[in-house]
Short mmCIF file of C-alpha atoms in Angstrom, two decimals:
data_model
loop_
_atom_site.label_atom_id
_atom_site.label_comp_id
_atom_site.label_asym_id
_atom_site.label_seq_id
_atom_site.Cartn_x
_atom_site.Cartn_y
_atom_site.Cartn_z
CA MET A 1 -0.09 -0.20 0.11
CA ALA A 2 3.02 2.19 0.77
CA GLU A 3 4.34 1.52 -2.63
CA HIS A 4 1.51 2.42 -4.83
CA GLN A 5 0.51 5.75 -1.96
CA TYR A 6 -2.95 3.93 -1.43
CA THR A 7 -4.14 5.15 2.15
CA ASP A 8 -7.23 3.07 2.49
CA PHE A 9 -7.29 -0.49 2.86
CA SER A 10 -10.76 -2.12 -0.11
CA GLU A 11 -11.25 -5.04 -1.26
CA SER A 12 -10.43 -3.83 -4.02
CA THR A 13 -6.89 -3.56 -2.75
CA GLY A 14 -6.65 -6.43 -1.01
CA PHE A 15 -7.55 -8.79 -4.03
CA ALA A 16 -4.81 -6.98 -6.39
CA TYR A 17 -2.46 -7.99 -3.97
CA CYS A 18 -3.05 -11.03 -3.84
CA ASP A 19 -3.13 -10.82 -7.48
CA GLU A 20 0.49 -9.35 -7.93
CA ALA A 21 1.89 -11.32 -5.27
CA PHE A 22 0.55 -15.18 -4.82
CA GLY A 23 -1.31 -15.22 -8.66
CA SER A 24 -4.80 -15.07 -7.25
CA HIS A 25 -6.70 -14.77 -4.36
CA THR A 26 -8.64 -17.40 -4.13
CA LEU A 27 -6.68 -20.62 -2.82
CA THR A 28 -4.84 -23.03 -5.49
CA ASP A 29 -2.88 -26.12 -5.70
CA ASN A 30 0.19 -25.02 -6.52
CA ILE A 31 0.66 -21.86 -3.48
CA SER A 32 3.20 -22.45 -1.08
CA GLU A 33 2.11 -23.66 2.74
CA LYS A 34 3.65 -19.44 3.70
CA ASN A 35 1.63 -17.59 0.81
CA ARG A 36 -1.30 -19.83 2.25
CA MET A 37 -1.44 -18.44 5.47
CA LYS A 38 -0.63 -15.04 4.11
CA LEU A 39 -3.29 -14.94 2.19
CA ARG A 40 -5.59 -16.25 4.48
CA ALA A 41 -4.86 -13.04 6.45
CA ILE A 42 -5.68 -10.20 3.78
CA ARG A 43 -8.89 -12.53 2.73
CA MET A 44 -9.80 -12.75 6.70
CA LEU A 45 -8.96 -8.22 6.80
CA ILE A 46 -11.43 -8.62 3.78
CA SER A 47 -14.33 -10.19 4.69
CA TYR A 48 -13.79 -8.52 8.29
CA GLN A 49 -14.04 -5.00 7.28
CA ARG A 50 -16.91 -5.50 4.63
CA ASP A 51 -18.79 -8.04 7.18
CA GLY A 52 -17.72 -7.85 10.83
CA ASP A 53 -16.80 -11.75 10.67
CA PHE A 54 -14.28 -13.25 9.01
CA GLU A 55 -14.73 -16.28 6.47
CA PHE A 56 -15.02 -19.75 7.69
CA ARG A 57 -12.28 -20.98 5.10
CA THR A 58 -10.34 -19.59 1.50
CA PRO A 59 -12.42 -20.66 -1.41
CA SER A 60 -10.89 -21.96 -3.97
CA VAL A 61 -13.14 -20.87 -6.45
CA GLU A 62 -15.10 -17.55 -6.93
CA ARG A 63 -18.23 -17.86 -8.63
CA ILE A 64 -19.10 -14.32 -10.46
CA PHE A 65 -21.37 -15.50 -13.29
CA HIS A 66 -21.50 -13.63 -16.48
CA GLY A 67 -23.19 -13.05 -19.73
CA GLU A 68 -27.36 -13.55 -20.23
CA ILE A 69 -27.04 -16.90 -18.64
CA GLY A 70 -25.00 -15.21 -15.71
CA LYS A 71 -27.78 -12.75 -15.02
CA THR A 72 -30.43 -15.62 -15.05
CA THR A 73 -28.83 -17.48 -12.92
CA GLU A 74 -28.32 -14.37 -10.25
CA LEU A 75 -31.84 -14.01 -11.00
CA TYR A 76 -33.03 -17.06 -9.80
CA LEU A 77 -30.55 -17.31 -6.81
CA SER A 78 -32.08 -14.92 -5.26
CA TYR A 79 -35.18 -16.08 -5.54
CA VAL A 80 -34.37 -19.25 -3.78
CA ARG A 81 -32.37 -17.36 -1.14
CA ASN A 82 -35.26 -14.34 0.02
CA ILE A 83 -38.83 -15.42 -1.37
CA LEU A 84 -38.52 -19.64 -1.46
CA ARG A 85 -35.92 -18.96 1.57
CA LEU A 86 -33.79 -21.86 1.26
CA SER A 87 -30.46 -22.90 3.29
CA ASP A 88 -27.19 -21.72 3.08
CA GLU A 89 -25.95 -25.20 2.77
CA THR A 90 -28.97 -25.43 -0.09
CA ILE A 91 -28.35 -22.80 -2.27
CA ARG A 92 -24.13 -23.00 -2.17
CA ASN A 93 -24.86 -26.81 -3.52
CA LYS A 94 -27.06 -24.99 -6.41
CA GLU A 95 -24.95 -22.50 -7.28
CA GLN A 96 -21.90 -24.60 -7.50
CA TYR A 97 -23.81 -27.16 -9.47
CA LEU A 98 -25.19 -23.63 -11.98
CA TYR A 99 -22.43 -21.97 -11.61
CA GLU A 100 -20.16 -25.25 -13.30
CA PHE A 101 -23.06 -25.01 -16.18
CA HIS A 102 -22.85 -21.66 -16.87
CA THR A 103 -19.17 -21.88 -17.41
CA PHE A 104 -19.54 -24.94 -19.69
CA LEU A 105 -22.51 -23.24 -21.38
CA ASN A 106 -20.38 -19.85 -22.27
CA GLY A 107 -16.92 -21.77 -23.01
CA HIS A 108 -19.20 -22.92 -26.08
CA ALA A 109 -20.44 -19.64 -26.26
CA LEU A 110 -24.09 -21.33 -25.98
CA LEU A 111 -27.24 -19.70 -25.09
CA LEU A 112 -30.33 -20.87 -22.68
CA GLU A 113 -32.15 -20.86 -25.72
CA ASP A 114 -29.42 -23.56 -27.94
CA LEU A 115 -29.96 -26.22 -25.32
CA ASN A 116 -31.36 -29.88 -26.43
CA VAL A 117 -30.32 -32.96 -24.98
CA ASP A 118 -27.11 -33.89 -26.41
CA ILE A 119 -25.56 -30.31 -25.27
CA VAL A 120 -27.22 -31.35 -21.79
CA GLU A 121 -25.39 -34.90 -22.19
CA ASN A 122 -22.33 -33.43 -23.54
CA PHE A 123 -22.11 -30.98 -20.36
CA PHE A 124 -22.25 -33.83 -17.70
CA ALA A 125 -19.66 -35.80 -19.68
CA SER A 126 -17.41 -33.43 -19.26
CA MET A 127 -17.39 -32.29 -15.35
CA GLY A 128 -17.14 -36.34 -14.56
CA TYR A 129 -19.80 -36.87 -12.04
CA SER A 130 -20.39 -39.17 -9.36
CA LEU A 131 -23.99 -41.11 -10.01
CA ALA A 132 -24.95 -38.62 -6.96
CA SER A 133 -23.34 -35.79 -8.56
CA ARG A 134 -25.63 -36.44 -11.67
CA HIS A 135 -28.47 -37.13 -10.22
CA ASN A 136 -28.48 -33.70 -8.12
CA SER A 137 -27.09 -31.63 -10.64
CA GLY A 138 -29.98 -32.49 -12.76
CA SER A 139 -32.49 -31.75 -10.37
CA THR A 140 -30.86 -28.61 -9.69
CA LEU A 141 -30.68 -27.44 -13.61
CA ARG A 142 -34.56 -28.67 -14.45
CA ILE A 143 -36.05 -26.35 -11.68
CA PHE A 144 -33.33 -23.73 -12.70
CA LEU A 145 -34.43 -23.43 -16.52
CA ARG A 146 -37.71 -24.54 -15.31
CA TYR A 147 -38.22 -21.38 -13.08
CA ALA A 148 -36.21 -19.67 -16.15
CA PHE A 149 -40.01 -20.45 -18.49
CA ASP A 150 -41.84 -19.89 -16.15
CA ASN A 151 -40.57 -16.39 -15.86
CA GLY A 152 -40.82 -15.27 -19.16
CA LEU A 153 -36.63 -15.29 -19.03
CA THR A 154 -36.37 -18.62 -22.24
CA ASN A 155 -38.95 -18.63 -24.57
CA LYS A 156 -39.07 -22.84 -24.34
CA ASP A 157 -38.96 -25.08 -21.36
CA CYS A 158 -35.24 -26.25 -21.77
CA SER A 159 -36.20 -28.11 -19.05
CA ILE A 160 -37.52 -31.32 -20.62
CA PHE A 161 -33.50 -31.54 -22.13
CA VAL A 162 -32.36 -33.01 -18.61
CA LEU A 163 -33.76 -36.53 -18.60
CA ALA A 164 -33.90 -38.23 -15.82
CA ASP A 165 -31.33 -40.64 -14.46
CA ASN A 166 -31.24 -44.08 -12.14
CA TYR A 167 -29.24 -42.96 -9.28
CA LYS A 168 -30.76 -44.85 -5.99
CA LYS A 169 -30.36 -42.49 -3.05
CA HIS A 170 -29.11 -44.92 -1.02
CA CYS A 171 -26.85 -47.73 -3.50
CA LYS A 172 -24.07 -46.02 -1.05
CA LEU A 173 -23.20 -48.00 2.53
CA PRO A 174 -22.90 -45.46 4.77
CA THR A 175 -20.08 -44.50 6.86
CA THR A 176 -19.48 -46.25 10.30
CA TYR A 177 -17.26 -45.99 13.16
CA GLU A 178 -16.77 -48.64 16.23
CA GLU A 179 -18.81 -47.94 19.17
CA SER A 180 -14.82 -47.66 20.60
CA GLU A 181 -13.41 -45.44 18.31
CA ILE A 182 -16.25 -43.20 19.23
CA SER A 183 -15.98 -43.62 23.10
CA ASN A 184 -12.08 -43.00 22.54
CA MET A 185 -13.23 -39.86 20.44
CA ILE A 186 -15.31 -38.14 22.77
CA ALA A 187 -12.98 -38.67 26.32
CA SER A 188 -9.98 -36.89 24.20
CA VAL A 189 -12.06 -33.59 24.36
CA GLU A 190 -9.99 -32.32 27.41
CA ARG A 191 -13.06 -30.70 28.93
CA SER A 192 -11.66 -28.62 31.28
CA SER A 193 -11.78 -25.10 29.40
CA ALA A 194 -15.23 -23.13 28.20
CA ILE A 195 -14.72 -24.89 24.03
CA GLY A 196 -14.22 -28.38 24.93
CA LYS A 197 -17.75 -27.92 27.90
CA ARG A 198 -19.00 -27.14 24.37
CA ASP A 199 -17.11 -29.76 21.98
CA TYR A 200 -18.29 -32.24 24.31
CA LEU A 201 -21.58 -31.92 24.18
CA ILE A 202 -21.95 -31.63 20.65
CA LEU A 203 -20.16 -34.79 20.12
CA LEU A 204 -22.95 -36.66 22.76
CA LEU A 205 -25.60 -34.70 21.11
CA ALA A 206 -24.56 -36.42 17.58
CA ALA A 207 -23.47 -39.96 18.93
CA GLU A 208 -25.77 -40.68 21.81
CA TYR A 209 -29.41 -39.15 20.04
CA GLY A 210 -27.63 -39.29 15.98
CA TRP A 211 -28.85 -35.67 15.50
CA ARG A 212 -27.96 -33.98 12.35
CA THR A 213 -25.64 -30.52 12.46
CA LYS A 214 -28.44 -28.53 11.65
CA ASP A 215 -31.10 -30.23 15.08
CA ILE A 216 -27.19 -29.66 17.16
CA VAL A 217 -27.03 -25.91 16.17
CA GLY A 218 -30.64 -25.26 16.12
CA PHE A 219 -30.66 -26.77 19.62
CA ARG A 220 -32.65 -24.08 21.45
CA PHE A 221 -33.50 -23.76 26.14
CA THR A 222 -37.33 -24.34 24.48
CA GLN A 223 -36.69 -27.83 23.50
CA ILE A 224 -35.18 -28.84 26.69
CA ASP A 225 -38.75 -30.81 28.92
CA TRP A 226 -36.98 -30.61 32.59
CA ASP A 227 -39.88 -31.65 34.34
CA ASN A 228 -40.03 -34.55 32.33
CA ASN A 229 -36.46 -35.18 31.63
CA VAL A 230 -37.35 -35.34 27.87
CA ILE A 231 -36.22 -33.36 24.88
CA ARG A 232 -39.01 -32.99 21.62
CA PHE A 233 -38.48 -30.23 18.72
CA ASN A 234 -38.99 -30.94 15.21
CA GLN A 235 -36.24 -32.39 12.45
CA SER A 236 -34.77 -29.84 10.61
CA LYS A 237 -34.76 -31.92 7.97
CA THR A 238 -38.22 -33.69 7.53
CA ASP A 239 -39.77 -31.46 9.77
CA ILE A 240 -41.27 -34.50 11.96
CA PRO A 241 -41.40 -34.19 15.63
CA VAL A 242 -38.99 -36.09 17.20
CA GLU A 243 -38.35 -36.78 21.25
CA PHE A 244 -35.77 -38.10 23.27
CA PRO A 245 -35.37 -39.16 26.75
CA LEU A 246 -33.31 -36.66 28.32
CA LEU A 247 -30.03 -39.17 29.44
CA SER A 248 -27.52 -38.59 32.04
CA THR A 249 -24.90 -37.15 30.48
CA ILE A 250 -26.67 -35.80 27.85
CA GLY A 251 -28.16 -33.60 30.83
CA ASN A 252 -24.79 -33.00 33.59
CA ALA A 253 -23.17 -32.02 30.24
CA ILE A 254 -25.86 -29.21 29.31
CA ILE A 255 -25.99 -28.03 32.75
CA ASP A 256 -22.12 -27.83 32.96
CA TYR A 257 -22.04 -26.30 29.69
CA LEU A 258 -24.42 -23.88 30.74
CA LYS A 259 -22.59 -22.86 34.10
CA HIS A 260 -19.15 -22.47 33.29
CA GLY A 261 -18.32 -22.52 29.71
CA ARG A 262 -20.54 -20.97 27.44
CA PRO A 263 -20.17 -16.83 26.76
CA LYS A 264 -23.06 -14.56 27.41
CA THR A 265 -25.63 -13.91 25.43
CA ASP A 266 -29.42 -12.95 24.40
CA ALA A 267 -29.64 -15.70 21.98
CA GLU A 268 -31.80 -18.54 21.99
CA GLU A 269 -29.64 -21.14 20.46
CA ILE A 270 -28.07 -23.39 23.67
CA ILE A 271 -24.26 -23.93 21.75
CA VAL A 272 -22.59 -20.49 20.52
CA ALA A 273 -19.74 -19.30 19.62
CA ALA A 274 -16.80 -18.86 21.72
CA ASP A 275 -14.14 -17.18 19.70
CA THR A 276 -13.77 -12.79 19.77
CA VAL A 277 -16.06 -12.84 16.56
CA LYS A 278 -18.61 -14.71 16.82
CA LYS A 279 -18.86 -14.83 20.49
CA GLY A 280 -22.45 -15.58 21.85
CA GLN A 281 -23.77 -15.67 17.87
CA PRO A 282 -24.92 -19.38 16.98
CA LEU A 283 -22.40 -21.61 15.38
CA SER A 284 -23.30 -22.09 11.59
CA PRO A 285 -22.60 -26.12 10.51
CA PRO A 286 -19.33 -26.36 9.23
CA THR A 287 -18.03 -25.16 12.52
CA VAL A 288 -19.39 -28.36 13.95
CA HIS A 289 -17.60 -30.14 11.27
CA SER A 290 -14.95 -28.82 11.88
CA ILE A 291 -15.21 -30.32 15.73
CA VAL A 292 -15.94 -33.62 14.49
CA SER A 293 -13.38 -33.83 12.46
CA LYS A 294 -10.58 -32.11 15.51
CA TYR A 295 -11.42 -34.77 17.80
CA MET A 296 -11.11 -38.04 15.17
CA SER A 297 -8.09 -36.75 14.76
CA LYS A 298 -6.82 -36.43 17.92
CA ALA A 299 -7.81 -40.15 19.53
CA ASN A 300 -6.31 -41.42 16.58
CA ILE A 301 -8.81 -43.32 14.71
CA LYS A 302 -7.80 -45.65 11.95
CA ASN A 303 -8.21 -43.83 8.56
CA TRP A 304 -10.30 -41.64 9.70
CA LYS A 305 -9.10 -38.76 6.42
CA ALA A 306 -10.40 -41.33 3.45
CA LYS A 307 -13.73 -41.63 5.38
CA LYS A 308 -16.57 -39.27 5.76
CA HIS A 309 -15.25 -37.84 9.37
CA GLY A 310 -18.60 -35.47 9.85
CA ALA A 311 -21.66 -35.09 12.66
CA HIS A 312 -22.97 -37.44 10.12
CA SER A 313 -21.35 -40.20 9.98
CA LEU A 314 -21.61 -40.86 14.15
CA ARG A 315 -25.32 -40.68 13.14
CA HIS A 316 -25.30 -43.29 11.26
CA SER A 317 -22.80 -45.60 13.32
CA LEU A 318 -25.42 -44.88 16.75
CA ALA A 319 -28.13 -46.56 13.52
CA THR A 320 -25.33 -49.28 12.71
CA ASN A 321 -24.60 -49.97 16.72
CA MET A 322 -27.71 -50.40 16.96
CA LEU A 323 -28.44 -53.02 15.02
CA LYS A 324 -25.58 -54.91 16.34
CA LYS A 325 -27.29 -55.18 19.41
CA ASN A 326 -30.66 -56.66 18.12
CA VAL A 327 -32.45 -53.47 18.57
CA SER A 328 -35.29 -53.88 16.36
CA MET A 329 -35.78 -51.72 13.14
CA PRO A 330 -39.36 -49.50 14.04
CA VAL A 331 -36.61 -48.84 17.20
CA ILE A 332 -33.91 -47.37 15.30
CA SER A 333 -36.20 -45.66 12.73
CA THR A 334 -37.43 -43.99 15.41
CA VAL A 335 -34.64 -42.93 17.01
CA MET A 336 -33.03 -41.53 13.81
CA GLY A 337 -36.82 -39.60 12.92
CA HIS A 338 -36.99 -41.92 9.20
CA GLN A 339 -40.31 -40.56 7.75
CA SER A 340 -40.24 -45.12 6.84
CA THR A 341 -38.38 -47.80 7.90
CA GLU A 342 -37.21 -48.51 4.01
CA THR A 343 -34.97 -45.80 4.85
CA THR A 344 -33.29 -47.66 8.07
CA LYS A 345 -32.47 -50.37 5.97
CA ILE A 346 -29.65 -48.74 4.51
CA TYR A 347 -27.98 -49.59 7.69
CA LEU A 348 -28.63 -53.62 7.24
CA ALA A 349 -26.12 -53.95 4.46
CA VAL A 350 -23.27 -52.51 7.01
CA ASP A 351 -23.61 -55.53 9.95
CA VAL A 352 -22.01 -58.13 7.49
CA LYS A 353 -22.76 -61.16 10.64
CA LYS A 354 -26.27 -61.09 10.03
CA LEU A 355 -25.71 -60.92 6.27
CA ARG A 356 -24.40 -63.94 6.93
CA GLN A 357 -27.61 -66.05 8.76
CA CYS A 358 -28.63 -64.57 5.75
CA SER A 359 -26.67 -66.91 3.36
CA LEU A 360 -28.45 -69.73 1.59
CA PRO A 361 -26.22 -73.18 0.48
CA MET A 362 -25.00 -74.03 -3.41
CA PRO A 363 -26.87 -76.40 -4.64
CA GLU A 364 -24.85 -79.35 -6.46
CA LEU A 365 -24.57 -78.53 -10.02
CA HIS A 366 -24.12 -81.22 -11.91
CA SER A 367 -23.18 -79.72 -15.33
CA SER A 368 -21.15 -79.62 -18.13
CA TYR A 369 -21.12 -75.88 -18.69
CA PHE A 370 -19.22 -75.90 -14.64
CA SER A 371 -16.49 -77.08 -12.67
CA TRP A 372 -15.69 -76.39 -9.11
CA GLU A 373 -12.38 -75.91 -10.37
CA ALA A 374 -13.15 -72.56 -12.64
#
């Protein structure tokens, strides 16, 4: 700034410095660890000046929508954000898929009006999506293109060019951990500090109740019935009402955190941030993921980095470990808050011992086309 005679810092100044010093103001693969930390520092300064808060992590992609397609996309994202009021996570996912589609079309000098089945399929082929990502991208594009047509932004309904796929929601086995691994993770928490008391409560809610991240960060005082030792609320994902007994471990962890760990705040949520900038504010879902990852590392859980390692993996582990203890499917389904036991049946595939009990003996075969040696 001194070299350029700048007296006031701004976002454009910070980005210009990063572009000149590091080659980019977003996180790239070839940036050194030293420059990575410098980039992080500049971006934290920018975000604090702009929002009064620090961005959660340095982004690797800066999504800027250009041209007519970009304008249409921005209108749609504004609609889902301000009218539909979808969650930040859902909007981020939509933005990612729409940005990739927008980049593909602009790169081939195409407009939405030019779309046909071949162009859409070429887009999917160019991305190399997994089955799940292909399914999610297709769903996002279909809704977006339908919105564009319904609002007069395109002359034809291009959503018909996004073909259906054969993806099955539960085609993958859920990531699970053994009870001993989860116990070691919870035991690794240093509970003498305020942050430790908070993290301990978060891990218990995920491991002993199987709560989703949004239910953990949205946990409120009004949901606890202390007189009857019950916790009641409607799940954030399904809006299904659930009821949990207030376990002594959970109740004691809540009391300990409220007395000795929770900052003074008017927030209705029980669990709040402890750092200086966000102190007393409700946690964001990514923070919970980072907390779970932190203690998996601290507990030296084998291969945790190569597996799913957020709060949802503890939810999966609870269901699987209950199944191993012969808890019935309806009970597990109730604890998980599933709308149907069909959803819960995915955990049957993880219990190898019970699957072996279902195996049938191989009948003897008498055929010239088959030999045991082969």
